[in-house]
Coordinates of C-alpha atoms in Angstrom, one line a residue:
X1 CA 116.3 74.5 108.3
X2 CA 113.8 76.1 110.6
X3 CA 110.8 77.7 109.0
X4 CA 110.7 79.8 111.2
X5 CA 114.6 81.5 110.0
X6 CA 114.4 85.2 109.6
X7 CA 117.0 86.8 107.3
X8 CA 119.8 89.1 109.4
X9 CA 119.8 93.1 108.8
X10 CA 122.8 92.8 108.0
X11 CA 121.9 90.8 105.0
X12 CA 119.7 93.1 103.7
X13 CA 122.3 96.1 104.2
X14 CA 124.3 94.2 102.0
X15 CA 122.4 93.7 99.6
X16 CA 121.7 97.3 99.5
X17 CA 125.6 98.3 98.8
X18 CA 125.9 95.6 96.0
X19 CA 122.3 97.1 94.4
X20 CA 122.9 96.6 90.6
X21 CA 119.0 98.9 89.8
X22 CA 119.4 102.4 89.1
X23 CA 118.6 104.9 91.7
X24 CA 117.4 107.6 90.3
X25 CA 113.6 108.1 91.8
X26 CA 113.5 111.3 94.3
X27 CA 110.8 111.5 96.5
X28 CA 108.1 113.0 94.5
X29 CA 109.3 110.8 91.6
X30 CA 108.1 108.2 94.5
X31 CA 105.1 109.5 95.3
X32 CA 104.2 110.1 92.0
X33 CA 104.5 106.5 91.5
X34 CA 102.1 105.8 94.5
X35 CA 99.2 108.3 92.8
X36 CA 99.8 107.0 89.8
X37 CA 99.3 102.9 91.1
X38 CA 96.5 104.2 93.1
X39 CA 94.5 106.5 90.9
X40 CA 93.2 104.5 88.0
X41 CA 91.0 101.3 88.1
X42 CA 89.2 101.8 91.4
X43 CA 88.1 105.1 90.8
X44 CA 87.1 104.9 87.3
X45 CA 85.7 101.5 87.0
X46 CA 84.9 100.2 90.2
X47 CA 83.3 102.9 91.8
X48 CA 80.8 101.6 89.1
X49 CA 80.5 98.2 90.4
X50 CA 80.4 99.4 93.8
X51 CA 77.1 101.7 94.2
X52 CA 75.5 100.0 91.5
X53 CA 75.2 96.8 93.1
X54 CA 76.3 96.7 96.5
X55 CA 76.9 100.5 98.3
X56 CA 74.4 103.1 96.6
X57 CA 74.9 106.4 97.8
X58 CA 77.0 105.2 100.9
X59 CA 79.6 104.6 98.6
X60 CA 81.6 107.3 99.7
X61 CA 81.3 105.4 103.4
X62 CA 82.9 102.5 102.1
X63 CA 86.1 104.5 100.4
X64 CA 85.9 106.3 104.3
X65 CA 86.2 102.6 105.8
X66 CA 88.6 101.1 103.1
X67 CA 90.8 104.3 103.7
X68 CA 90.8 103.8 107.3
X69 CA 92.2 100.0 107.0
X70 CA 95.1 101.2 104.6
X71 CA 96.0 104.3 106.9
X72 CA 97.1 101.7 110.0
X73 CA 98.6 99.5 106.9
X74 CA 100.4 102.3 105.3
X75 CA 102.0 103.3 108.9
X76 CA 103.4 100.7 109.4
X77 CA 104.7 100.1 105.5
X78 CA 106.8 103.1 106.4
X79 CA 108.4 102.1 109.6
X80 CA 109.8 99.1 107.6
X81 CA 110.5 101.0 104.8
X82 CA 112.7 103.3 107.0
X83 CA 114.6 100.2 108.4
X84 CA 114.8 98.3 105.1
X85 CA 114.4 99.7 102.5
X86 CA 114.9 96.9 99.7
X87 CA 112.9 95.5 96.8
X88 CA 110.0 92.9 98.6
X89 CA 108.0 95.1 99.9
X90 CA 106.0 93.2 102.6
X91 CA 107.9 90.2 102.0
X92 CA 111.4 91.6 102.7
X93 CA 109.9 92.7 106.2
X94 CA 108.1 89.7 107.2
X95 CA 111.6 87.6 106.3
X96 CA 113.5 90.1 109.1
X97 CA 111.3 89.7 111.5
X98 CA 108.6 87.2 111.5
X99 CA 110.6 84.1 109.5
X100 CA 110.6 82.3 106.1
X101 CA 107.6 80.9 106.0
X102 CA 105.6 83.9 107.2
X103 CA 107.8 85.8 104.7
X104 CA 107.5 83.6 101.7
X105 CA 102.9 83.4 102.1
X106 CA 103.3 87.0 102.2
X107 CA 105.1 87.1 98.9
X108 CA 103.2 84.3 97.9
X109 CA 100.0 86.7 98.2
X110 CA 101.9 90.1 97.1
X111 CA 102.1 88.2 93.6
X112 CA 98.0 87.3 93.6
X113 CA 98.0 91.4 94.5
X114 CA 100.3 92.6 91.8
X115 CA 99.1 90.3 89.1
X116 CA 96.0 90.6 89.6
X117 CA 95.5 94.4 90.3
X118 CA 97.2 94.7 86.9
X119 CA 94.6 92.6 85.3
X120 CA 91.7 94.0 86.5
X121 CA 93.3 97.1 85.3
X122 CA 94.3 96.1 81.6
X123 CA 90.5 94.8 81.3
X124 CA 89.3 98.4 82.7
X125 CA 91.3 99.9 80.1
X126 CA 89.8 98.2 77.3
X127 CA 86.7 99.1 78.7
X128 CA 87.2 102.8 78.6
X129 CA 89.5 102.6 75.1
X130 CA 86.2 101.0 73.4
X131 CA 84.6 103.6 74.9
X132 CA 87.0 106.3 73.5
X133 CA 87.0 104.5 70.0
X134 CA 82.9 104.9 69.9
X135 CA 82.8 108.5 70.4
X136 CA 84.5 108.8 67.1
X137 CA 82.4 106.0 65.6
X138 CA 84.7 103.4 65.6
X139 CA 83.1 99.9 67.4
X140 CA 85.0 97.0 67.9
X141 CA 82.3 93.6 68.1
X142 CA 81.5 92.2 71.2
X143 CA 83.4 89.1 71.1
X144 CA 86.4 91.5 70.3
X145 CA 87.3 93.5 73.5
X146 CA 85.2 91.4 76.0
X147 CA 85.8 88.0 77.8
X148 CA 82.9 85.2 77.1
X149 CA 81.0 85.7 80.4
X150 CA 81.0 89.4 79.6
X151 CA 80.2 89.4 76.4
X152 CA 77.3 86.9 76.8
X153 CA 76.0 89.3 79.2
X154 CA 76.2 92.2 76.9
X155 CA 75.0 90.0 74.1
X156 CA 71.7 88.8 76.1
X157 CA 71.8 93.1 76.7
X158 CA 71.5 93.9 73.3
X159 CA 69.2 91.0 72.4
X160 CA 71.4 89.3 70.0
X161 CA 72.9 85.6 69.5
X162 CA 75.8 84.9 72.7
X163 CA 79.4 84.4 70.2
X164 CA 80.8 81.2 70.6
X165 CA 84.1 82.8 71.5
X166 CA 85.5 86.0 72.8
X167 CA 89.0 87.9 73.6
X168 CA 89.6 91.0 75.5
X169 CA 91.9 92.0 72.5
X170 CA 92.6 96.0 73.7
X171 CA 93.4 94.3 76.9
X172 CA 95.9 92.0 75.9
X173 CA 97.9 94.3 73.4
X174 CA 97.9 97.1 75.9
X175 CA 99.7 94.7 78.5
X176 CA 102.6 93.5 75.9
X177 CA 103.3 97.6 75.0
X178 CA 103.2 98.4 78.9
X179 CA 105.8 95.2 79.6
X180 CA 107.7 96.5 76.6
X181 CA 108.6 100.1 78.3
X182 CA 109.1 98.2 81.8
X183 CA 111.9 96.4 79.9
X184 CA 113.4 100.1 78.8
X185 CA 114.0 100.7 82.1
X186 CA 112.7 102.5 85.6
X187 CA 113.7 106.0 84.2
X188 CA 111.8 105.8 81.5
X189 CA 108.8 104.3 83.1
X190 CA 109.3 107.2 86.0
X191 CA 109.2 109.6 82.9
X192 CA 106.2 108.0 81.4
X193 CA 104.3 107.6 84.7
X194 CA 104.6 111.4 85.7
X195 CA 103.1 112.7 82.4
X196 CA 100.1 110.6 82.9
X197 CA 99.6 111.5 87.0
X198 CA 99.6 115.4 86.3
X199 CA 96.7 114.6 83.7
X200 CA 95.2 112.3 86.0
X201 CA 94.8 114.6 88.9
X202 CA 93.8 117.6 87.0
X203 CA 91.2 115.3 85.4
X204 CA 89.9 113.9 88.8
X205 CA 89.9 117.6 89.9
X206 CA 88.1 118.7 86.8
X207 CA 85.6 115.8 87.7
X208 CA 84.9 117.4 91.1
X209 CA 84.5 120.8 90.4
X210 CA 82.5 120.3 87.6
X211 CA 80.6 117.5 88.2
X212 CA 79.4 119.6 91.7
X213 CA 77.6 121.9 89.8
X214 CA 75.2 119.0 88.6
X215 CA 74.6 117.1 92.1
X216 CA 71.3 116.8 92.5
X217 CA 70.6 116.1 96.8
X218 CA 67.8 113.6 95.6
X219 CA 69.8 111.3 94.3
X220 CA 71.6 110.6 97.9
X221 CA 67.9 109.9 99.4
X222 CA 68.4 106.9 100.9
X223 CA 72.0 107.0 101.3
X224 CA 72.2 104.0 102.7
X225 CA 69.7 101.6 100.8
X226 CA 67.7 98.9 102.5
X227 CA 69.6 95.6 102.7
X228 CA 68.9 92.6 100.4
X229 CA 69.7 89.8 99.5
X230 CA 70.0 87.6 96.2
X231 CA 70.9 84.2 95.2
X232 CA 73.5 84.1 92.6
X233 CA 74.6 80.6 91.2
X234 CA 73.7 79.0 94.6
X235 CA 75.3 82.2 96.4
X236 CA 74.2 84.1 98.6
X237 CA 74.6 88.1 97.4
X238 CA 74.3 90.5 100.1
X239 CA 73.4 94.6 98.5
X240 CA 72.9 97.8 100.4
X241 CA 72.6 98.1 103.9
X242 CA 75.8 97.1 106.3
X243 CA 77.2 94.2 104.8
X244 CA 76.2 96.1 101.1
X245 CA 78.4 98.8 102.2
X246 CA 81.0 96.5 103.6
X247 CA 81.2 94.2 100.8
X248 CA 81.5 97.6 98.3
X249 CA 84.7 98.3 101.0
X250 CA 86.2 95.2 99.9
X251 CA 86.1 95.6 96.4
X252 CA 86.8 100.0 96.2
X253 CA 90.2 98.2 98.7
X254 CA 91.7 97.5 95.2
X255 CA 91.9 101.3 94.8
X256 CA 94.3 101.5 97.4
X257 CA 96.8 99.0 96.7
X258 CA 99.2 101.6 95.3
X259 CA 100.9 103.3 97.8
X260 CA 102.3 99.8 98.8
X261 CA 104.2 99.4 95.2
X262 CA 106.1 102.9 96.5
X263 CA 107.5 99.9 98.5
X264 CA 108.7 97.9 96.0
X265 CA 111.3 100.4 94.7
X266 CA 113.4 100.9 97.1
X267 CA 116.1 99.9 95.3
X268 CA 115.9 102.6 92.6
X269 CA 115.3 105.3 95.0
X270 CA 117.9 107.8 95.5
X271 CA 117.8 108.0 99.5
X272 CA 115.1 105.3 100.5
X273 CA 115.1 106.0 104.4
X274 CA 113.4 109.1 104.3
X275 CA 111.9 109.3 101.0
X276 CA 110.1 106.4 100.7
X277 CA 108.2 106.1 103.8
X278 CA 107.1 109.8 102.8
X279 CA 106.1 109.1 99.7
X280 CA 103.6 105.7 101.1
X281 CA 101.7 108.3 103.5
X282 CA 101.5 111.0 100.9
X283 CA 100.0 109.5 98.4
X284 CA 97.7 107.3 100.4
X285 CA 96.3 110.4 101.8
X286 CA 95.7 112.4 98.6
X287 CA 94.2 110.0 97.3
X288 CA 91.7 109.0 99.7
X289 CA 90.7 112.8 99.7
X290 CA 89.9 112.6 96.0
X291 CA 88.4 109.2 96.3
X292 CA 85.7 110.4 98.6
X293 CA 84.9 113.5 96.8
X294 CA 84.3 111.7 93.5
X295 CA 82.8 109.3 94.8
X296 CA 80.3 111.8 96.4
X297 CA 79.4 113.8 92.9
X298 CA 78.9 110.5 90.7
X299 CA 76.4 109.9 93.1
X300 CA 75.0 113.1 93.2
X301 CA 74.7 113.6 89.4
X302 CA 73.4 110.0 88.8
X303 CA 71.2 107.8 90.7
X304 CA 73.1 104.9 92.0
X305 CA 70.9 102.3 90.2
X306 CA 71.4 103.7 86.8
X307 CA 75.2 104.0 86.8
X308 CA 77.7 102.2 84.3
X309 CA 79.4 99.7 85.5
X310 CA 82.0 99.6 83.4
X311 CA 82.7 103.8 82.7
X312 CA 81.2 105.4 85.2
X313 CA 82.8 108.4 85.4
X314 CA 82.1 109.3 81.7
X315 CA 78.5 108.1 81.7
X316 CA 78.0 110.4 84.7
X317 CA 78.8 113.5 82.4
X318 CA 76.6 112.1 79.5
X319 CA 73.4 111.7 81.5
X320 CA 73.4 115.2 82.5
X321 CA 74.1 116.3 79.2
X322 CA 78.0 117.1 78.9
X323 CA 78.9 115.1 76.5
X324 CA 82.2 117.6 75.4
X325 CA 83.6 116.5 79.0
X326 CA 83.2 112.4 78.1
X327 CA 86.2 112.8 75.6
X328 CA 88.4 114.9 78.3
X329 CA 87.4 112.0 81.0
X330 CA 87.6 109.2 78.7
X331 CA 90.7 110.1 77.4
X332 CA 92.0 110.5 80.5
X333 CA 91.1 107.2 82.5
X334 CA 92.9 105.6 79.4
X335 CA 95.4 107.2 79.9
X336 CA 95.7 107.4 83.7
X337 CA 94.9 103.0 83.7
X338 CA 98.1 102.8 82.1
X339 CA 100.1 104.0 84.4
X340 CA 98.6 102.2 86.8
X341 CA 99.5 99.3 84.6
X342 CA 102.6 99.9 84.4
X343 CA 103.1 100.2 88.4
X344 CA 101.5 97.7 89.3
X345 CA 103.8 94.9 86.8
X346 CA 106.7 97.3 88.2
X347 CA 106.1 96.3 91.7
X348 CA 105.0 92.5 90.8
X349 CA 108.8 92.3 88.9
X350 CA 110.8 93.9 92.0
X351 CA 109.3 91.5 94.6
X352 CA 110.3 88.3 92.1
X353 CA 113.6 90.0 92.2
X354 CA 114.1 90.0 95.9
X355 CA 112.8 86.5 96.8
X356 CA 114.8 85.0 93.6
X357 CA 117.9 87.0 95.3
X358 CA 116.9 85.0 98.8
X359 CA 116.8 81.4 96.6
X360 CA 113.1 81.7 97.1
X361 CA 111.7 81.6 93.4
X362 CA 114.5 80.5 90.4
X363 CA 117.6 82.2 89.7
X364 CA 115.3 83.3 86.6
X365 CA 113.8 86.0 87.9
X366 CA 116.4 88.2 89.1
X367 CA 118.6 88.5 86.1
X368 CA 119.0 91.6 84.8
X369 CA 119.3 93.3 81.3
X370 CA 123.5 93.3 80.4
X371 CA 122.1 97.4 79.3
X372 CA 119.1 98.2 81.3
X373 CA 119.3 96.9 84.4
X374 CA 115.9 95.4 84.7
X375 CA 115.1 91.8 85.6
X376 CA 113.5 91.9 81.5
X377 CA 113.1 88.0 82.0
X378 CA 110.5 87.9 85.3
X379 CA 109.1 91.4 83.1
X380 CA 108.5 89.4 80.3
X381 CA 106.6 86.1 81.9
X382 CA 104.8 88.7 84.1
X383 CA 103.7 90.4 81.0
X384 CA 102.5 87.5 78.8
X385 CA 100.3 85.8 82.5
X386 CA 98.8 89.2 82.9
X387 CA 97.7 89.4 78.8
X388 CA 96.2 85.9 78.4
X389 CA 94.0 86.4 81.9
X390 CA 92.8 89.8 80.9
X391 CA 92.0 88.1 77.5
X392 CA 89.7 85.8 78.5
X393 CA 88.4 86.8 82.3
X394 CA 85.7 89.1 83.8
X395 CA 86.8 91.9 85.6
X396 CA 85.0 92.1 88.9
X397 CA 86.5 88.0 89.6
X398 CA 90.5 89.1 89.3
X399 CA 89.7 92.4 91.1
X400 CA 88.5 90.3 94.4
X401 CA 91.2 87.9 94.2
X402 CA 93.7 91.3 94.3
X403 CA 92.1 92.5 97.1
X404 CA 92.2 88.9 99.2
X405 CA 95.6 89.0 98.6
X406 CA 96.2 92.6 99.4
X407 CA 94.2 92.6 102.7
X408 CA 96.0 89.4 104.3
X409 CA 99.5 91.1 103.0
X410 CA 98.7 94.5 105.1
X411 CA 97.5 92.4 108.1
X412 CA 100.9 90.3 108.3
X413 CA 102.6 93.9 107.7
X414 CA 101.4 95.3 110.7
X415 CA 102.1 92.2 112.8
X416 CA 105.4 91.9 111.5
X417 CA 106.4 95.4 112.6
X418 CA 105.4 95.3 116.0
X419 CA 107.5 92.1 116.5
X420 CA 110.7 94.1 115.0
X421 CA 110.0 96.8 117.4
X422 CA 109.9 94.2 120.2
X423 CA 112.7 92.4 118.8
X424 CA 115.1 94.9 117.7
X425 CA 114.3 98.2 119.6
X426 CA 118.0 99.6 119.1
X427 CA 117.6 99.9 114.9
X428 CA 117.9 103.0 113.6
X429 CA 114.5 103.9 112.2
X430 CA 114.4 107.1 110.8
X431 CA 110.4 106.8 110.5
X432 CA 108.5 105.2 113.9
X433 CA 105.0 104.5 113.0
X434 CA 103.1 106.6 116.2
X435 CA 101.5 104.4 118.8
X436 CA 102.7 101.5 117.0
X437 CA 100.7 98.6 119.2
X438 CA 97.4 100.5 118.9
X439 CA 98.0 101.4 115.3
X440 CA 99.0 98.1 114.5
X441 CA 96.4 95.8 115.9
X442 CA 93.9 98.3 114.4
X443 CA 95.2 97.4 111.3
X444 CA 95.6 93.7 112.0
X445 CA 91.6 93.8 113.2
X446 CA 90.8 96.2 110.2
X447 CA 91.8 94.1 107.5
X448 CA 90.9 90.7 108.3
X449 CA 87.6 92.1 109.3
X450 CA 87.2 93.3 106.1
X451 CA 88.5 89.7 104.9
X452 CA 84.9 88.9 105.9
X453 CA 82.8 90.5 103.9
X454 CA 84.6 89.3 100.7
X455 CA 82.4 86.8 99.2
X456 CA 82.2 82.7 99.5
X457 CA 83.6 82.1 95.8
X458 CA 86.9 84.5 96.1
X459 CA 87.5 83.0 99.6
X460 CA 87.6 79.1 97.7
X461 CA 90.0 80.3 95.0
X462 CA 91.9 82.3 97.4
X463 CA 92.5 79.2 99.9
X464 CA 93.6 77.0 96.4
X465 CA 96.1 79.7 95.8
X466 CA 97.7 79.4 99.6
X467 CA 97.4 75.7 99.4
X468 CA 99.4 76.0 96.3
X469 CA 101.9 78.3 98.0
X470 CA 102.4 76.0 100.2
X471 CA 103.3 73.3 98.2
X472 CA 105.9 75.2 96.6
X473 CA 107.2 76.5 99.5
X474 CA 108.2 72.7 100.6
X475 CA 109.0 71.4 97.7
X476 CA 111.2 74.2 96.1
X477 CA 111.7 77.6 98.4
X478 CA 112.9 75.8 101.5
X479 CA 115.5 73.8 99.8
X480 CA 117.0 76.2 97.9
X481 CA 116.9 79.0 100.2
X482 CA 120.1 81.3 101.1
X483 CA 119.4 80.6 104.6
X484 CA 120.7 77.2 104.2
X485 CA 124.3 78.7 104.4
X486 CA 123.9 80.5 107.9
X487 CA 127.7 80.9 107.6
X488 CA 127.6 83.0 104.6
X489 CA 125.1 85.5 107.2
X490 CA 128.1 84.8 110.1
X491 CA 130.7 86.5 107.9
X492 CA 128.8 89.0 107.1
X493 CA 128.0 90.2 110.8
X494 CA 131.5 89.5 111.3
X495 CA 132.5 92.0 108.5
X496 CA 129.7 94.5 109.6
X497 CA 131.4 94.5 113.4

């Protein structure tokens, strides 16, 4: 009854014979997945948020620094993947290596990073389908597409009477159709998903080219602007300088969370050794290439200070006058956020799965549809959380609260790694992460540093969350736990020897 149990390999290998998912992803069909988790909300709304109030120019310094953190992360993500290559993600690896409890906080914290990623991405899509809907003269009302705190702001904006109440409408309905194909099945989600990447990247590619022709040097001057700091609500706010640029690291980090979902799907990839841990490095790094290039002409064509914060990719194009190339962008980010949608709940629903298969969570969550093969139950709660907060709650608060828990996740993935490797030299790992001990306290240091810089009010909610983990943990998880039947595990090594 140790919290400190770790799951045996051999376990996990058998529960990757009596897999009931579909394999049918291949590696590009993996990788594919990654761009598509990783290309979406980051880059087309934060990137907004980012220079505007906290990075400026030096935005491109902070995707450069956020990209550094998830390179040691994503090394290490593949080792595991290599070795075990189950649904879980982080949380399957921790429970080999490092124990339950380790295991189950990391899980704990891999559902704050799924749900919420997908949040803040169902509000971004609103945000850029209301956009799409005005360029052909169709506005929805204020208190129709934005949560109250937004929509007071925008109110006091326009200098007209606050509503009493609002709903992120576009927000909610686009979560129910996204949880609606999820339910259909991986294929067709995989189908769905790869349409929308290819549009995505020539978009993002069309962004650079084009958008380097209008870059004007000036607006870079200063590229790193002189620090200050605010009081906001009693709290302090740090913009520009360092901690600006730091803080604007924390918050672009939610662009990267995709290439960890590639994770997640182990158990619908055809041969999950060597294509998985392939396609978490792949995508990682073409996508930190575009990030830093975009992020480099939107502030070149616009002065930092002037951007949109909630399209700033299309409003980019329209102050310079190419108002033809909103409608390509604009269609595109809507587009390209649902996919990203649709990894994101993918991933959340496949980590459910694998701590419900461990006792963890309720038997609930891993059954599976009698013709699809998906866990359509956990798909459906996911769905209907993720719909009510994206209804009624602002975007940057839910994006922070992704990135808290996706930070500590990558920090316990490296540490958990290096104590398999210690552990358990003789497994057969068909991908070993290169200087492991360097690379992996790098990444330890990396993210938790960044863990800093996130601010005061995220940190509070955050800590409620684990306390709440906890608690669960004690009262539910440890009792009904697999590893309460060690003999079941015995039999199993027996069977395997």
């Amino acid at each position: 009854m140790s919290i400190w149990r770790v799951k045996p390999v051999s376990a996990f290998e058998a529960d990757m014979k009596k897999n009931d998912l579909k394999r049918v992803l291949t590696k590009w069909g993996l990788t594919s997945l990654g761009i598509g988790a990783i290309i979406g909300g980051g880059i087309f709304t934060l990137t907004g948020i980012a220079a505007h109030d906290y990075a400026g120019p030096a935005l491109a310094l902070s995707f450069v620094i956020a990209g550094i953190g998830c390179l040691f992360a994503s090394l290490c993500y593949a080792e595991f993947a290599s070795v075990l290559p189950v649904e879980g993600s982080a949380y399957a690896y921790a429970y080999g290596t490092v124990g339950e409890l380790f295991a189950w906080f990391i899980g704990w914290n891999l559902i704050l990073e799924y749900m919420m990623g997908a949040t803040t991405v169902a509000v971004a899509w609103s945000g850029y389908f209301v956009k799409l809907l005005h360029l052909f003269h169709i506005d929805f009302p204020i208190w129709l597409c934005n949560d109250l705190t937004t929509a007071t702001e925008k109110a006091r904006e326009a200098g007209i009477e606050a509503p009493a109440f609002a709903i992120n409408l576009p927000a909610f309905i686009i979560t129910l159709i996204v949880t609606s194909i999820l339910v259909k099945g991986i294929k067709e989600a995989a189908k769905t998903n790869n349409i929308i990447v290819i549009i995505k990247i020539a978009v993002v590619l069309f962004v650079i080219i084009a958008g380097a022709f209008y870059i004007d040097t000036a607006n870079w001057q200063p590229f790193v602007p002189e620090e200050t700091t605010t009081i906001v609500d009693g709290v302090e706010k740090v913009n520009f300088g360092f901690g600006g640029v730091m803080t604007a690291a924390t918050i672009v980090f939610f662009a990267y969370i995709g290439f960890d979902a590639v994770s997640t799907q182990a158990g619908e990839a055809i041969n999950p050794k060597k294509d998985v841990p392939f396609a978490i490095v792949a995508s990682l790094i073409i996508c930190t290439v575009l990030y830093i290039l975009v992020s480099l002409v939107l502030t070149g064509m616009v002065k930092y200070d002037v951007l949109d914060k909630s399209a700033p990719v299309a409003s980019a194009f329209a102050e310079n006058g190419l108002g033809w190339a909103v409608f390509i962008i604009t269609i595109a980010a809507t587009a390209g956020l649902t996919s990203v949608m649709l990894v994101m709940m993918l991933g959340q629903t496949r980590i459910f799965l694998g701590m419900a298969k461990d006792g963890l969570l309720p038997p609930f969550f891993k059954d599976l549809h009698s013709t699809f093969k998906t866990p359509y139950k956990s798909t459906y709660l996911v769905g209907a959380i993720i719909a009510l907060v994206a209804a009624f709650t602002p975007i940057d608060k839910v994006s922070e609260m992704c990135s808290m828990g996706t930070l500590l996740a990558f920090a316990m993935v490296c540490i958990a790694v290096m104590i398999l490797r210690y552990k358990k030299p003789e497994l057969e790992r068909p991908y070993k992460t290169p200087a492991l001990y360097l690379v992996g306290t790098l990444g330890v240091s990396f993210n938790l540093f960044l863990m800093y810089y996130v601010r005061a009010e995220t940190w509070y909610a955050f800590i409620i969350w684990g306390v709440i983990g906890i608690a669960v943990y004690f009262f539910y998880s440890k009792k009904h736990a697999k590893l309460n039947n060690p003999e079941e595990f015995d039999r199993l090594d027996e069977n395997r020897n």
